[in-house]
Tab-separated table of C-alpha atoms in Angstrom:
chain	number	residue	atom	x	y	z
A	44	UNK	CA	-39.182	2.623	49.025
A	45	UNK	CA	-38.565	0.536	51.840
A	46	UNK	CA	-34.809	1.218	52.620
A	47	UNK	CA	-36.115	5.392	52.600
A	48	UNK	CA	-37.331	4.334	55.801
A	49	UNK	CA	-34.051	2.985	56.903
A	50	UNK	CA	-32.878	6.562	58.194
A	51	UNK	CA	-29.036	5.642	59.741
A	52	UNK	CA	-27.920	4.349	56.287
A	53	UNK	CA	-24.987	6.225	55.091
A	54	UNK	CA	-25.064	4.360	51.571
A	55	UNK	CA	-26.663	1.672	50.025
A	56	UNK	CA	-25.593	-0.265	46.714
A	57	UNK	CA	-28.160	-1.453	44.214
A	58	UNK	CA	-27.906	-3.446	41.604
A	59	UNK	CA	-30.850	-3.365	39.230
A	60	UNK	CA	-31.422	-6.776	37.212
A	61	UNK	CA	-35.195	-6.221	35.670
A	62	UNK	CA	-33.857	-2.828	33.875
A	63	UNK	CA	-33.062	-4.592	31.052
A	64	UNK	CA	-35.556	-5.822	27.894
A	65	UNK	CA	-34.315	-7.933	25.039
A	66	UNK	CA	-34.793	-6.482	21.388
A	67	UNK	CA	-33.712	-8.920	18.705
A	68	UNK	CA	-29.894	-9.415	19.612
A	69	UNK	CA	-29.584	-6.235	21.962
A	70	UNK	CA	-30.310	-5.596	25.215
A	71	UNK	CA	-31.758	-2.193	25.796
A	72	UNK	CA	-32.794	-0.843	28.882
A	73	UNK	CA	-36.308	-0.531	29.713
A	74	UNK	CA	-37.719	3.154	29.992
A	75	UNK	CA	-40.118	2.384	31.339
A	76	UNK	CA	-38.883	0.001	34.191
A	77	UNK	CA	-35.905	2.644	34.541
A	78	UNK	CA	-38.795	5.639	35.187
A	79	UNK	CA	-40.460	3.456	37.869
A	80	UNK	CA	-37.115	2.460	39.554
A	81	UNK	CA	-35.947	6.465	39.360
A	82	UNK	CA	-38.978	7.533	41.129
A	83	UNK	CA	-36.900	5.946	44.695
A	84	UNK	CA	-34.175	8.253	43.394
A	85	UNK	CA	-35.054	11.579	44.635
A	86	UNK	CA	-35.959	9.642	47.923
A	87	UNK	CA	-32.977	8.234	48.214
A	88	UNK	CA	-30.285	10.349	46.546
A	89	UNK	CA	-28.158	8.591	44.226
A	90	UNK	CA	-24.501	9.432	44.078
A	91	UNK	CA	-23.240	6.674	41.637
A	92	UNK	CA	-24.936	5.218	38.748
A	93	UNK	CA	-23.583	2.913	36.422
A	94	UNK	CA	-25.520	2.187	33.180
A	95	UNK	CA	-23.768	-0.644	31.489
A	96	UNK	CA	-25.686	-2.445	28.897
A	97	UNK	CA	-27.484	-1.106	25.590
A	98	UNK	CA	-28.349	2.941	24.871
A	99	UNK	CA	-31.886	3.228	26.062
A	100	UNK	CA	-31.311	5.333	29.108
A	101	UNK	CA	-29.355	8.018	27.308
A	102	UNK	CA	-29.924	7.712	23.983
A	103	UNK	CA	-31.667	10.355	22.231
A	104	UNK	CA	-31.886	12.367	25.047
A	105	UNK	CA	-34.118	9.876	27.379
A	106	UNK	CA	-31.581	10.919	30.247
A	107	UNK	CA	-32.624	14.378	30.641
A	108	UNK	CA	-35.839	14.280	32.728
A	109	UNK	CA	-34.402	11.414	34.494
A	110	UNK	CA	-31.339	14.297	35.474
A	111	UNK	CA	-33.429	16.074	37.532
A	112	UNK	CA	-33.904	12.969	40.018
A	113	UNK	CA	-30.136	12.516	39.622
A	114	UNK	CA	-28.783	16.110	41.243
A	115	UNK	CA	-26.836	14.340	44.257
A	116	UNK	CA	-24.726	12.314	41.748
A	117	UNK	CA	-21.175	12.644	41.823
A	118	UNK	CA	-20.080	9.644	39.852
A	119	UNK	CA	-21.569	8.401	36.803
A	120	UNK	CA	-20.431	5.339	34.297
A	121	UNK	CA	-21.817	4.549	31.046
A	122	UNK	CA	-21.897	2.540	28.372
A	123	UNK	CA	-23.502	3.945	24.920
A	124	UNK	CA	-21.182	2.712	21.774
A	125	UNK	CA	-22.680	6.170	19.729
A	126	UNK	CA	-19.085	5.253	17.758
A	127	UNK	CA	-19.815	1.919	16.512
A	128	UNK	CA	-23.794	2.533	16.216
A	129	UNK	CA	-23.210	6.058	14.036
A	130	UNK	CA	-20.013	6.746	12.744
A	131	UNK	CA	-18.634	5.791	9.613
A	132	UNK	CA	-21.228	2.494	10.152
A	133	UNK	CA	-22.070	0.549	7.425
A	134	UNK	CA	-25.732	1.069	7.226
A	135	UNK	CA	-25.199	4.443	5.759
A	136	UNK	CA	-23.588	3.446	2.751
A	137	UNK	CA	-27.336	1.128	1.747
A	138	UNK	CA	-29.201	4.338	2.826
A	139	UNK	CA	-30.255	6.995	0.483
A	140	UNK	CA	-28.505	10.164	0.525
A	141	UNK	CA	-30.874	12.286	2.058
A	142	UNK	CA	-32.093	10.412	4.580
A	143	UNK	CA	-28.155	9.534	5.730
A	144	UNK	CA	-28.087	13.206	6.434
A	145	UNK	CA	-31.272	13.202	8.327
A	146	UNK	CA	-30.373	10.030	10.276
A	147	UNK	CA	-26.905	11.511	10.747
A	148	UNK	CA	-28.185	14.704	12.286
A	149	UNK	CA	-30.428	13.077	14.420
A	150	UNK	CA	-27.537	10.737	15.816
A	151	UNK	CA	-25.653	14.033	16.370
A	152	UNK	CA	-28.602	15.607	18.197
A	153	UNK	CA	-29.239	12.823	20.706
A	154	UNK	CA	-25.064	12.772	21.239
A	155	UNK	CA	-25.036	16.321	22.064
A	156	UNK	CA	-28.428	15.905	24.223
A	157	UNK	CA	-27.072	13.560	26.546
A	158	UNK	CA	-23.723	15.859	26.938
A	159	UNK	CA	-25.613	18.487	27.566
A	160	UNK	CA	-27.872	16.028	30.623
A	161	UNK	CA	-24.466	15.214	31.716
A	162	UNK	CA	-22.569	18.354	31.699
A	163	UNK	CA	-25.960	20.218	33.926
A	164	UNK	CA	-25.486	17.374	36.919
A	165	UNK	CA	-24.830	20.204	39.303
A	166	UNK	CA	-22.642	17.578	41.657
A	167	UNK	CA	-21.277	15.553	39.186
A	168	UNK	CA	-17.450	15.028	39.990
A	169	UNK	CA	-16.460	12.039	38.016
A	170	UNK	CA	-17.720	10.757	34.367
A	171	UNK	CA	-16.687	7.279	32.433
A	172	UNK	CA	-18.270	7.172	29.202
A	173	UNK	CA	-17.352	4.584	27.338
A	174	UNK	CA	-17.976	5.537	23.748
A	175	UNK	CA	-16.092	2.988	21.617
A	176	UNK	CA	-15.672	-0.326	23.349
A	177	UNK	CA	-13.689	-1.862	20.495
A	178	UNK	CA	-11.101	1.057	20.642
A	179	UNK	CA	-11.603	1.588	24.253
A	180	UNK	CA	-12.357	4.952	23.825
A	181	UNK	CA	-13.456	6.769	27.051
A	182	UNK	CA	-14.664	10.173	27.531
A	183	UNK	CA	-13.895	11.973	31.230
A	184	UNK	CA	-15.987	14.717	32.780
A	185	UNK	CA	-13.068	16.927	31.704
A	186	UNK	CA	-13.246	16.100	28.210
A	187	UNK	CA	-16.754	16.007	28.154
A	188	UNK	CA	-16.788	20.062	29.402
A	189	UNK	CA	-13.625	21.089	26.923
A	190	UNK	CA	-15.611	19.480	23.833
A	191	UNK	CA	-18.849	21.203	24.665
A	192	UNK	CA	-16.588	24.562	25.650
A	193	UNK	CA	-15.090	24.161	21.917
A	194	UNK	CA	-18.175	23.268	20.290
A	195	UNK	CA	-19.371	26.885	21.823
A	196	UNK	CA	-22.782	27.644	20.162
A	197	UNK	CA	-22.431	24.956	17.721
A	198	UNK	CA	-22.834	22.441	20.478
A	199	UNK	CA	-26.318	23.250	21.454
A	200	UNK	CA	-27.886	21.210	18.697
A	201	UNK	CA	-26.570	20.143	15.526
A	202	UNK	CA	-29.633	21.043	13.339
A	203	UNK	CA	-27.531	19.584	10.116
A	204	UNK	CA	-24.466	22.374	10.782
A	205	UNK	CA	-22.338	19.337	13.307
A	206	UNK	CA	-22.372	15.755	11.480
A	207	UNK	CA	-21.871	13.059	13.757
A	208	UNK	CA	-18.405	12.188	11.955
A	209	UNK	CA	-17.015	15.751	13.209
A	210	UNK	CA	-18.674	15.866	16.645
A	211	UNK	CA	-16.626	12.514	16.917
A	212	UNK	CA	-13.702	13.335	15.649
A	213	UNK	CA	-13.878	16.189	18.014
A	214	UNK	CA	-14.665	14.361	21.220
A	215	UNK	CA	-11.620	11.849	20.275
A	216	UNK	CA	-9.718	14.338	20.789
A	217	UNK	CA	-10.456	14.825	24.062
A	218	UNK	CA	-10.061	11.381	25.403
């Protein structure tokens, strides 16, 4: 809140340290430290973010009310491994077969939710999303828009009709 006060800045960078929260072997980010440090956002209009460890900030949709303090942002650079958490993972082959699909669907759903968040940054101008880190697969703000453009109708939620297998088979494409 301070630096608000500092009115001849032309940009500030900020790292933030204390996002972060240690579950079992991951590191996840803190929702509810990220909510208190986003509130300085909209006071201070952010026009890069880079979100680099664990899924918490845009995983299963958590991003989108956080968008709305994030309308100045131009550039934006992620890290949320949806490939190695969801698809073809090895957890769904010791699941039953109904709940797979329900799990599977859900995965899909929070996918799709944080395309949508990223795709309605009114500014946004640049996009790294680093999806598979093994692979190095990396989605672009103009791959991002042509797989929700192909996905047409079908991209607004999955709702069991997208599996999380196509929607990724579709977004390599684009990458």
């Amino acid at each position: 809140m301070a630096l608000t006060q500092l009115t001849c800045l032309t940009s500030v960078q900020v790292f933030y340290k204390g996002g972060y929260q240690q579950c079992g072997s991951c590191t996840h980010w803190s929702g509810e430290r990220l909510a208190e440090q986003a509130a300085v956002w909209a006071k201070l209009p952010v026009t890069g973010l880079g979100l680099y460890e664990g899924s918490g900030p845009y995983e299963g949709g958590v991003f989108e009310p956080l968008g709305r303090q994030l309308q100045q942002l131009r550039c934006l650079s992620v890290r949320w491994d949806w490939y190695d958490e969801h698809v073809g993972s090895e957890w769904a082959e010791h699941t039953p077969g109904d709940q797979i699909r329900s799990d599977l669907a859900a995965c899909a759903d929070s996918v799709l939710k944080v395309m949508h968040a990223f795709a309605s940054l009114p500014r946004l101008q640049q996009l790294s999303w680093l999806c598979d880190e093994e692979r190095g697969l990396c989605l672009s703000l103009a791959g991002l828009r042509n797989v929700l453009q192909q996905l047409g109708h079908r991209g607004q939620s999955s709702d069991g009709r997208l599996s999380v297998d196509e929607l990724a088979r579709m977004v390599e494409l684009h990458m």
